[in-house]
Amino acid sequence: MKKSVLMLLGMLMVLWLAACSNSEETSGETGESSGDGEITLRMAWWGDQPRNDYTTKVIEMYEEQNPNVKIEAEYANWDDYWQKLSPQAAANELPDIIQMDVSYLAQYAQSNQLADLEPFLGEQIDVSNMTEDYVDGGKIEDGIYGMNLGVNAVGFHYNPALLEEIGADSSALEAWTWDDYKSLADQAAEKGIYFDTAMKADVFFNYYLRTQGKRLYAEDGSGLGYEDDQLFIDFFSMMAEQVEKGATPTPDVISQVTGIEDDPVVKGEAVGIWQWSNQFVGLQQVADAPLEISPMPGPNASDGLYLKPSMFFSIAKNSEHKQAAAEFLDFFVNNVEANKLILGDRGVPGSSEVKDALKSEISEAQQQVFEYIEWAEQNSSPMGAPDPAGAGEVIELLDTLAEQISYGQVTPEDAASNFRNQAESMLAQ
């Protein structure tokens, strides 16, 4: 009898130790929730001052509702942000919550720097009002490594009054082509007005490639997604010609634009700007004149256009408070009052409940963005695979070469060859 009791106690002890071990392992993987005592989360993002302001207000709102949670903000402009994030990743000291771009998501996920959000979906993060495609915007292989914060589409954001000043009207941009773009740019240059403020090299070269049935990266991320370098030459020759004839500012002028308030469009010196739809509201807030959104030039504009996750919030693998971080992500994407502050700045929201609630809240500028995205949903093509690991380096290279072409320091032909050789090497690593 005594022996049986001892055996029973031994078995219970083994089961208890196993349960403790499993509990500790689970806790270590998902971290503490916001209900587990005092918690401090670090949260990092890039953006301009309006984004910094409203994000801070959302954080304050969350802290009021969760008094045991303190969120420390770390923000910077785009370039400084990634320069700061890289050494933090190397030291395994990333912030708990990280704003992540599609160009870097695969790189950080595949280097095991980001936590898979799958265990939190349907638990801490409610995705019941979002489409599967929307949530899968942050998918890398078999995991979700970024919570999609909204969708965007590129377009031309312009001042109709300045367009009329150069002898055209909005109808000229409804189904325009690259030839139409060149003609309008000529008209602007003749009036001493910039037509645009240059195109971000990787974003708009990729758009141009897509209109030709190609894309910047191969679907599997192993190299470039086009074989004919004439496509590179044609696009960047067109960009260089715009600078040469004064329709687009030189890189020297662009480098003096330190904030949105300095943008030539805001100052009435340029007809428009090429950018993502989520940037329209901020531009309109500081511009003196009413602005509008036009689709991209064609032909085959619907093949070039796609809905892109504007950005993500990811949770660092090294975070000790993953559950708490996930609970804040849920608040950010699902809380209606929080989104009345955000107002789609990070992209048109994925939650149908949030979108419905915002219809009576959004400004006229934001309504234009929502309407453009609704139009783009019917006039675009699938995005395809997200940018591969190494895309960040490729983008820096392309930006450098595009600037050198604009300065006349390198020909588009030589740049095309240099880009292929170096980019293929970067993507093969």
Short mmCIF file of C-alpha atoms in Angstrom, two decimals:
data_model
loop_
_atom_site.label_atom_id
_atom_site.label_comp_id
_atom_site.label_asym_id
_atom_site.label_seq_id
_atom_site.Cartn_x
_atom_site.Cartn_y
_atom_site.Cartn_z
CA MET A 1 0.00 0.00 0.00
CA LYS A 2 2.80 2.37 0.99
CA LYS A 3 4.64 1.52 -2.24
CA SER A 4 1.50 2.28 -4.31
CA VAL A 5 1.07 5.67 -2.64
CA LEU A 6 4.69 6.54 -3.33
CA MET A 7 4.31 5.55 -6.99
CA LEU A 8 1.16 7.67 -7.29
CA LEU A 9 2.89 10.66 -5.75
CA GLY A 10 5.82 10.18 -8.11
CA MET A 11 3.53 10.14 -11.14
CA LEU A 12 1.75 13.29 -9.95
CA MET A 13 5.11 15.02 -9.48
CA VAL A 14 6.16 14.14 -13.05
CA LEU A 15 2.87 15.47 -14.44
CA TRP A 16 3.20 18.67 -12.37
CA LEU A 17 6.76 19.28 -13.59
CA ALA A 18 5.71 18.67 -17.19
CA ALA A 19 2.85 21.13 -16.84
CA CYS A 20 5.16 23.74 -15.34
CA SER A 21 7.67 23.20 -18.10
CA ASN A 22 5.00 23.55 -20.79
CA SER A 23 3.60 26.67 -19.11
CA GLU A 24 7.03 28.29 -18.93
CA GLU A 25 7.72 27.44 -22.56
CA THR A 26 4.42 28.93 -23.71
CA SER A 27 4.92 32.03 -21.57
CA GLY A 28 8.42 32.50 -22.97
CA GLU A 29 7.13 32.31 -26.53
CA THR A 30 4.12 34.59 -26.27
CA GLY A 31 5.20 36.79 -23.35
CA GLU A 32 3.02 38.50 -20.79
CA SER A 33 -0.39 39.99 -21.50
CA SER A 34 -1.30 43.53 -20.51
CA GLY A 35 -3.00 42.14 -17.42
CA ASP A 36 0.20 40.70 -15.95
CA GLY A 37 1.38 43.57 -13.73
CA GLU A 38 3.40 46.62 -14.75
CA ILE A 39 4.60 46.33 -18.35
CA THR A 40 6.74 48.67 -20.45
CA LEU A 41 6.67 48.32 -24.23
CA ARG A 42 8.98 50.04 -26.66
CA MET A 43 7.34 51.05 -29.92
CA ALA A 44 9.13 52.38 -33.00
CA TRP A 45 7.85 53.96 -36.20
CA TRP A 46 8.87 56.35 -38.97
CA GLY A 47 6.83 59.28 -40.18
CA ASP A 48 6.30 63.02 -40.31
CA GLN A 49 5.11 65.23 -37.46
CA PRO A 50 1.34 64.72 -38.01
CA ARG A 51 1.86 60.94 -37.75
CA ASN A 52 4.00 61.34 -34.65
CA ASP A 53 1.33 63.52 -33.04
CA TYR A 54 -1.67 61.27 -33.56
CA THR A 55 0.27 58.09 -32.78
CA THR A 56 1.27 59.61 -29.47
CA LYS A 57 -2.39 60.38 -28.76
CA VAL A 58 -3.38 56.78 -29.56
CA ILE A 59 -0.71 55.57 -27.16
CA GLU A 60 -2.01 57.90 -24.45
CA MET A 61 -5.56 56.64 -25.04
CA TYR A 62 -4.40 53.04 -24.67
CA GLU A 63 -2.41 53.79 -21.52
CA GLU A 64 -5.47 55.43 -19.95
CA GLN A 65 -7.48 52.27 -20.57
CA ASN A 66 -4.59 50.02 -19.51
CA PRO A 67 -2.90 51.89 -16.63
CA ASN A 68 -0.41 49.09 -16.00
CA VAL A 69 1.05 49.46 -19.51
CA LYS A 70 3.63 52.10 -20.39
CA ILE A 71 4.61 52.55 -24.05
CA GLU A 72 7.88 54.27 -24.85
CA ALA A 73 7.86 55.91 -28.28
CA GLU A 74 10.85 55.81 -30.62
CA TYR A 75 10.33 57.55 -33.96
CA ALA A 76 12.43 59.02 -36.76
CA ASN A 77 12.31 59.89 -40.44
CA TRP A 78 12.59 57.08 -42.99
CA ASP A 79 16.38 57.03 -43.45
CA ASP A 80 17.28 57.47 -39.79
CA TYR A 81 14.73 54.86 -38.77
CA TRP A 82 16.35 51.98 -40.66
CA GLN A 83 19.86 53.07 -39.74
CA LYS A 84 18.86 52.87 -36.09
CA LEU A 85 16.91 49.62 -36.40
CA SER A 86 19.73 47.62 -37.97
CA PRO A 87 22.17 47.72 -35.02
CA GLN A 88 19.28 47.11 -32.61
CA ALA A 89 18.49 43.94 -34.53
CA ALA A 90 22.14 42.87 -34.48
CA ALA A 91 22.21 43.34 -30.70
CA ASN A 92 18.89 41.48 -30.30
CA GLU A 93 17.42 44.62 -28.75
CA LEU A 94 14.62 45.54 -31.16
CA PRO A 95 11.64 47.47 -29.77
CA ASP A 96 8.67 45.30 -28.81
CA ILE A 97 6.49 46.83 -31.54
CA ILE A 98 8.15 47.76 -34.82
CA GLN A 99 6.66 49.58 -37.76
CA MET A 100 7.78 47.51 -40.73
CA ASP A 101 7.80 48.16 -44.47
CA VAL A 102 7.11 45.55 -47.14
CA SER A 103 10.65 46.11 -48.46
CA TYR A 104 12.17 44.90 -45.18
CA LEU A 105 9.57 42.46 -43.82
CA ALA A 106 11.05 39.34 -45.43
CA GLN A 107 14.58 40.31 -44.43
CA TYR A 108 13.74 40.70 -40.75
CA ALA A 109 11.39 37.70 -40.68
CA GLN A 110 13.81 35.32 -42.34
CA SER A 111 16.64 36.42 -40.05
CA ASN A 112 14.43 35.35 -37.10
CA GLN A 113 14.05 38.87 -35.75
CA LEU A 114 10.23 38.94 -35.84
CA ALA A 115 7.62 36.89 -34.01
CA ASP A 116 5.01 34.93 -35.95
CA LEU A 117 1.66 36.58 -35.25
CA GLU A 118 -0.42 33.50 -36.14
CA PRO A 119 -0.85 32.43 -32.47
CA PHE A 120 -2.35 35.84 -31.65
CA LEU A 121 -4.81 36.07 -34.57
CA GLY A 122 -8.33 35.39 -33.37
CA GLU A 123 -7.05 35.57 -29.79
CA GLN A 124 -5.40 38.86 -28.80
CA ILE A 125 -5.89 40.30 -32.32
CA ASP A 126 -9.43 40.25 -33.75
CA VAL A 127 -9.36 39.69 -37.51
CA SER A 128 -13.03 38.71 -37.91
CA ASN A 129 -13.85 41.94 -39.80
CA MET A 130 -10.89 41.69 -42.17
CA THR A 131 -10.53 39.74 -45.39
CA GLU A 132 -8.08 36.88 -45.60
CA ASP A 133 -6.15 38.66 -48.38
CA TYR A 134 -5.78 41.72 -46.17
CA VAL A 135 -4.36 39.73 -43.25
CA ASP A 136 -2.14 37.70 -45.58
CA GLY A 137 -0.47 40.93 -46.68
CA GLY A 138 2.01 40.25 -43.86
CA LYS A 139 2.56 36.62 -44.76
CA ILE A 140 6.07 35.28 -45.27
CA GLU A 141 6.18 31.57 -46.13
CA ASP A 142 3.97 29.88 -43.49
CA GLY A 143 3.76 32.69 -40.93
CA ILE A 144 2.26 36.16 -40.49
CA TYR A 145 5.11 38.48 -39.49
CA GLY A 146 3.39 41.84 -39.88
CA MET A 147 -0.07 43.14 -39.00
CA ASN A 148 -1.29 45.00 -42.06
CA LEU A 149 -2.15 48.59 -41.07
CA GLY A 150 -3.93 49.57 -44.27
CA VAL A 151 -3.73 49.42 -48.05
CA ASN A 152 -2.43 52.01 -50.48
CA ALA A 153 -2.17 52.59 -54.19
CA VAL A 154 0.17 54.94 -56.02
CA GLY A 155 -1.18 57.92 -57.90
CA PHE A 156 -0.55 61.51 -58.93
CA HIS A 157 -1.62 64.04 -56.27
CA TYR A 158 -2.00 67.39 -57.93
CA ASN A 159 -3.19 70.98 -57.76
CA PRO A 160 -6.01 71.49 -60.34
CA ALA A 161 -5.45 75.24 -60.35
CA LEU A 162 -1.81 74.85 -61.38
CA LEU A 163 -2.81 72.25 -63.96
CA GLU A 164 -5.13 74.85 -65.50
CA GLU A 165 -2.33 77.40 -65.35
CA ILE A 166 -0.22 75.25 -67.69
CA GLY A 167 -3.15 74.93 -70.10
CA ALA A 168 -4.81 71.64 -69.12
CA ASP A 169 -7.56 70.37 -66.85
CA SER A 170 -8.31 67.24 -64.83
CA SER A 171 -9.74 65.40 -67.84
CA ALA A 172 -6.18 65.28 -69.24
CA LEU A 173 -5.23 62.89 -66.41
CA GLU A 174 -8.19 60.49 -66.59
CA ALA A 175 -6.75 57.97 -69.03
CA TRP A 176 -3.39 59.46 -69.78
CA THR A 177 -0.28 57.80 -71.19
CA TRP A 178 3.43 58.35 -70.70
CA ASP A 179 3.40 60.45 -73.90
CA ASP A 180 0.67 62.61 -72.38
CA TYR A 181 2.82 62.95 -69.25
CA LYS A 182 5.77 64.19 -71.30
CA SER A 183 3.59 66.71 -73.16
CA LEU A 184 2.09 68.09 -69.94
CA ALA A 185 5.58 68.31 -68.43
CA ASP A 186 6.69 70.35 -71.47
CA GLN A 187 3.78 72.73 -70.93
CA ALA A 188 4.72 73.15 -67.26
CA ALA A 189 8.39 73.78 -68.04
CA GLU A 190 7.41 76.46 -70.56
CA LYS A 191 5.49 78.25 -67.77
CA GLY A 192 8.43 77.98 -65.38
CA ILE A 193 6.55 75.51 -63.18
CA TYR A 194 7.65 72.03 -62.17
CA PHE A 195 5.19 69.40 -63.32
CA ASP A 196 6.21 66.94 -60.60
CA THR A 197 8.84 66.40 -57.92
CA ALA A 198 10.45 63.19 -59.26
CA MET A 199 9.47 59.57 -58.78
CA LYS A 200 10.75 57.28 -56.02
CA ALA A 201 12.94 55.00 -58.13
CA ASP A 202 11.97 51.52 -56.90
CA VAL A 203 8.25 52.23 -56.49
CA PHE A 204 7.62 53.74 -59.90
CA PHE A 205 10.12 51.69 -61.88
CA ASN A 206 8.32 48.63 -60.51
CA TYR A 207 4.99 50.15 -61.62
CA TYR A 208 6.43 50.77 -65.10
CA LEU A 209 7.73 47.19 -65.26
CA ARG A 210 4.35 45.79 -64.24
CA THR A 211 2.67 47.67 -67.12
CA GLN A 212 5.10 45.72 -69.33
CA GLY A 213 4.21 42.37 -67.77
CA LYS A 214 7.33 42.30 -65.59
CA ARG A 215 8.18 43.28 -62.02
CA LEU A 216 11.22 44.52 -60.12
CA TYR A 217 11.90 41.23 -58.32
CA ALA A 218 11.51 37.63 -59.43
CA GLU A 219 8.54 35.93 -57.77
CA ASP A 220 10.86 33.69 -55.72
CA GLY A 221 13.07 36.65 -54.76
CA SER A 222 16.19 35.09 -56.24
CA GLY A 223 16.93 37.92 -58.66
CA LEU A 224 15.43 40.68 -60.77
CA GLY A 225 12.04 40.13 -62.37
CA TYR A 226 12.90 41.42 -65.86
CA GLU A 227 15.54 40.38 -68.40
CA ASP A 228 15.53 43.23 -70.92
CA ASP A 229 17.62 46.15 -69.65
CA GLN A 230 16.04 48.38 -72.28
CA LEU A 231 13.10 48.72 -69.87
CA PHE A 232 15.48 50.27 -67.31
CA ILE A 233 17.03 52.52 -69.96
CA ASP A 234 13.66 53.73 -71.25
CA PHE A 235 12.25 54.57 -67.84
CA PHE A 236 15.26 56.33 -66.36
CA SER A 237 16.01 58.17 -69.62
CA MET A 238 12.49 59.61 -69.36
CA MET A 239 13.16 60.66 -65.75
CA ALA A 240 16.47 62.29 -66.71
CA GLU A 241 14.82 64.20 -69.56
CA GLN A 242 12.29 65.64 -67.13
CA VAL A 243 15.09 67.05 -64.97
CA GLU A 244 17.04 68.32 -67.98
CA LYS A 245 14.12 70.35 -69.32
CA GLY A 246 13.18 71.74 -65.91
CA ALA A 247 9.90 69.85 -65.52
CA THR A 248 11.27 68.03 -62.43
CA PRO A 249 13.59 69.55 -59.79
CA THR A 250 17.24 68.57 -59.72
CA PRO A 251 18.44 66.29 -56.90
CA ASP A 252 20.02 69.37 -55.30
CA VAL A 253 16.61 71.05 -55.03
CA ILE A 254 14.95 67.87 -53.77
CA SER A 255 17.63 67.45 -51.09
CA GLN A 256 16.61 70.81 -49.60
CA VAL A 257 13.09 69.51 -48.92
CA THR A 258 13.44 68.57 -45.26
CA GLY A 259 9.73 68.22 -44.51
CA ILE A 260 6.35 68.15 -46.15
CA GLU A 261 5.99 71.90 -45.60
CA ASP A 262 8.93 72.46 -47.97
CA ASP A 263 7.53 70.36 -50.80
CA PRO A 264 7.25 72.28 -54.10
CA VAL A 265 3.60 71.18 -54.41
CA VAL A 266 2.79 72.73 -51.03
CA LYS A 267 4.61 75.91 -51.99
CA GLY A 268 2.74 76.17 -55.30
CA GLU A 269 5.87 75.52 -57.36
CA ALA A 270 4.85 72.14 -58.83
CA VAL A 271 1.63 70.78 -60.30
CA GLY A 272 1.78 67.48 -58.45
CA ILE A 273 3.63 64.71 -56.69
CA TRP A 274 3.83 60.94 -57.26
CA GLN A 275 3.16 59.11 -54.02
CA TRP A 276 1.14 56.53 -52.12
CA SER A 277 -2.49 57.32 -51.36
CA ASN A 278 -2.01 57.37 -47.58
CA GLN A 279 0.28 60.40 -47.96
CA PHE A 280 -2.44 62.52 -49.59
CA VAL A 281 -4.13 63.69 -46.39
CA GLY A 282 -0.93 65.00 -44.83
CA LEU A 283 -0.11 66.81 -48.05
CA GLN A 284 -3.56 68.39 -48.23
CA GLN A 285 -3.37 69.51 -44.59
CA VAL A 286 -0.38 71.75 -45.28
CA ALA A 287 -1.16 72.80 -48.85
CA ASP A 288 -2.86 76.15 -49.39
CA ALA A 289 -4.92 74.95 -52.36
CA PRO A 290 -7.37 72.05 -52.86
CA LEU A 291 -5.68 68.93 -54.26
CA GLU A 292 -6.98 65.94 -56.19
CA ILE A 293 -5.87 62.36 -56.93
CA SER A 294 -5.31 61.05 -60.43
CA PRO A 295 -4.53 57.47 -61.53
CA MET A 296 -1.18 56.57 -63.06
CA PRO A 297 -0.26 56.94 -66.74
CA GLY A 298 -0.63 53.94 -69.05
CA PRO A 299 -0.99 52.05 -71.23
CA ASN A 300 -1.83 48.98 -69.13
CA ALA A 301 -2.26 51.07 -65.99
CA SER A 302 -4.44 48.43 -64.33
CA ASP A 303 -1.63 45.88 -64.75
CA GLY A 304 0.83 48.26 -63.13
CA LEU A 305 -1.41 49.31 -60.24
CA TYR A 306 -1.79 47.11 -57.15
CA LEU A 307 -3.01 47.46 -53.59
CA LYS A 308 -0.02 47.46 -51.29
CA PRO A 309 0.02 47.05 -47.55
CA SER A 310 1.02 50.55 -46.55
CA MET A 311 3.10 49.27 -43.66
CA PHE A 312 2.89 46.79 -40.82
CA PHE A 313 3.31 46.56 -37.10
CA SER A 314 5.52 43.62 -36.23
CA ILE A 315 6.42 42.19 -32.84
CA ALA A 316 10.08 41.59 -32.12
CA LYS A 317 11.17 38.02 -31.50
CA ASN A 318 13.23 39.28 -28.55
CA SER A 319 10.19 40.91 -26.88
CA GLU A 320 9.37 39.59 -23.41
CA HIS A 321 5.82 40.95 -23.67
CA LYS A 322 4.48 39.58 -26.96
CA GLN A 323 0.91 39.11 -25.73
CA ALA A 324 0.79 42.67 -24.41
CA ALA A 325 2.22 43.94 -27.70
CA ALA A 326 -0.41 41.95 -29.62
CA GLU A 327 -3.17 43.46 -27.47
CA PHE A 328 -1.96 46.94 -28.41
CA LEU A 329 -1.92 45.95 -32.10
CA ASP A 330 -5.55 44.87 -31.74
CA PHE A 331 -6.39 48.26 -30.23
CA PHE A 332 -4.63 50.08 -33.04
CA VAL A 333 -6.38 48.27 -35.89
CA ASN A 334 -9.82 47.66 -34.33
CA ASN A 335 -10.63 50.41 -31.84
CA VAL A 336 -12.98 52.87 -33.52
CA GLU A 337 -12.06 55.85 -31.31
CA ALA A 338 -8.35 55.26 -31.94
CA ASN A 339 -9.00 55.14 -35.67
CA LYS A 340 -10.84 58.44 -35.48
CA LEU A 341 -7.42 59.84 -34.64
CA ILE A 342 -5.52 57.75 -37.19
CA LEU A 343 -8.01 58.48 -39.99
CA GLY A 344 -6.35 56.11 -42.43
CA ASP A 345 -2.95 57.84 -42.42
CA ARG A 346 -1.27 54.44 -42.50
CA GLY A 347 -3.56 53.24 -45.28
CA VAL A 348 -7.26 52.50 -45.70
CA PRO A 349 -8.15 50.24 -42.73
CA GLY A 350 -8.87 46.55 -43.15
CA SER A 351 -11.65 46.32 -40.57
CA SER A 352 -15.06 46.75 -42.20
CA GLU A 353 -16.40 47.97 -38.85
CA VAL A 354 -13.74 50.67 -38.64
CA LYS A 355 -14.28 51.76 -42.25
CA ASP A 356 -18.03 52.07 -41.73
CA ALA A 357 -17.53 54.08 -38.54
CA LEU A 358 -15.10 56.46 -40.25
CA LYS A 359 -17.39 57.39 -43.12
CA SER A 360 -19.00 60.16 -41.11
CA GLU A 361 -15.70 61.20 -39.50
CA ILE A 362 -13.20 61.50 -42.30
CA SER A 363 -12.29 64.74 -43.97
CA GLU A 364 -12.93 65.53 -47.60
CA ALA A 365 -9.29 64.67 -48.31
CA GLN A 366 -9.59 61.31 -46.61
CA GLN A 367 -12.84 60.64 -48.48
CA GLN A 368 -10.89 61.15 -51.71
CA VAL A 369 -8.40 58.52 -50.55
CA PHE A 370 -11.13 56.03 -49.67
CA GLU A 371 -12.79 56.62 -53.05
CA TYR A 372 -9.48 56.20 -54.88
CA ILE A 373 -8.83 52.89 -53.13
CA GLU A 374 -12.36 51.70 -53.99
CA TRP A 375 -11.63 52.60 -57.61
CA ALA A 376 -8.22 50.89 -57.46
CA GLU A 377 -9.80 47.70 -56.13
CA GLN A 378 -11.58 47.41 -59.49
CA ASN A 379 -8.67 48.66 -61.62
CA SER A 380 -5.58 46.89 -60.34
CA SER A 381 -3.79 43.55 -60.33
CA PRO A 382 -2.53 41.29 -57.50
CA MET A 383 0.61 42.55 -55.78
CA GLY A 384 2.45 39.24 -56.04
CA ALA A 385 5.14 38.09 -53.65
CA PRO A 386 6.40 40.65 -51.10
CA ASP A 387 9.82 42.18 -51.55
CA PRO A 388 12.57 39.63 -50.87
CA ALA A 389 15.28 39.76 -48.24
CA GLY A 390 17.95 42.07 -49.60
CA ALA A 391 15.40 44.44 -51.13
CA GLY A 392 16.54 47.23 -48.82
CA GLU A 393 20.04 47.14 -50.30
CA VAL A 394 18.65 46.96 -53.82
CA ILE A 395 16.48 50.02 -53.22
CA GLU A 396 19.43 52.02 -51.88
CA LEU A 397 21.44 51.04 -54.96
CA LEU A 398 18.62 52.02 -57.31
CA ASP A 399 18.12 55.37 -55.55
CA THR A 400 21.84 56.11 -55.87
CA LEU A 401 21.94 55.22 -59.57
CA ALA A 402 18.77 57.21 -60.28
CA GLU A 403 20.33 60.28 -58.65
CA GLN A 404 23.57 59.81 -60.61
CA ILE A 405 21.57 59.59 -63.84
CA SER A 406 19.77 62.84 -62.95
CA TYR A 407 23.13 64.55 -62.33
CA GLY A 408 24.48 63.23 -65.63
CA GLN A 409 27.21 61.33 -63.80
CA VAL A 410 26.28 58.02 -65.40
CA THR A 411 24.31 57.11 -68.52
CA PRO A 412 21.08 55.10 -68.22
CA GLU A 413 22.80 52.37 -70.27
CA ASP A 414 25.72 52.03 -67.85
CA ALA A 415 23.41 52.32 -64.85
CA ALA A 416 21.22 49.51 -66.20
CA SER A 417 24.20 47.19 -66.42
CA ASN A 418 25.57 48.22 -63.02
CA PHE A 419 22.18 47.77 -61.40
CA ARG A 420 21.70 44.29 -62.81
CA ASN A 421 25.16 43.06 -61.76
CA GLN A 422 25.00 44.42 -58.23
CA ALA A 423 21.30 43.74 -57.57
CA GLU A 424 21.51 40.13 -58.76
CA SER A 425 24.46 39.62 -56.41
CA MET A 426 22.59 41.15 -53.46
CA LEU A 427 19.50 39.03 -54.05
CA ALA A 428 21.50 35.82 -54.49
CA GLN A 429 23.00 36.03 -51.00
#
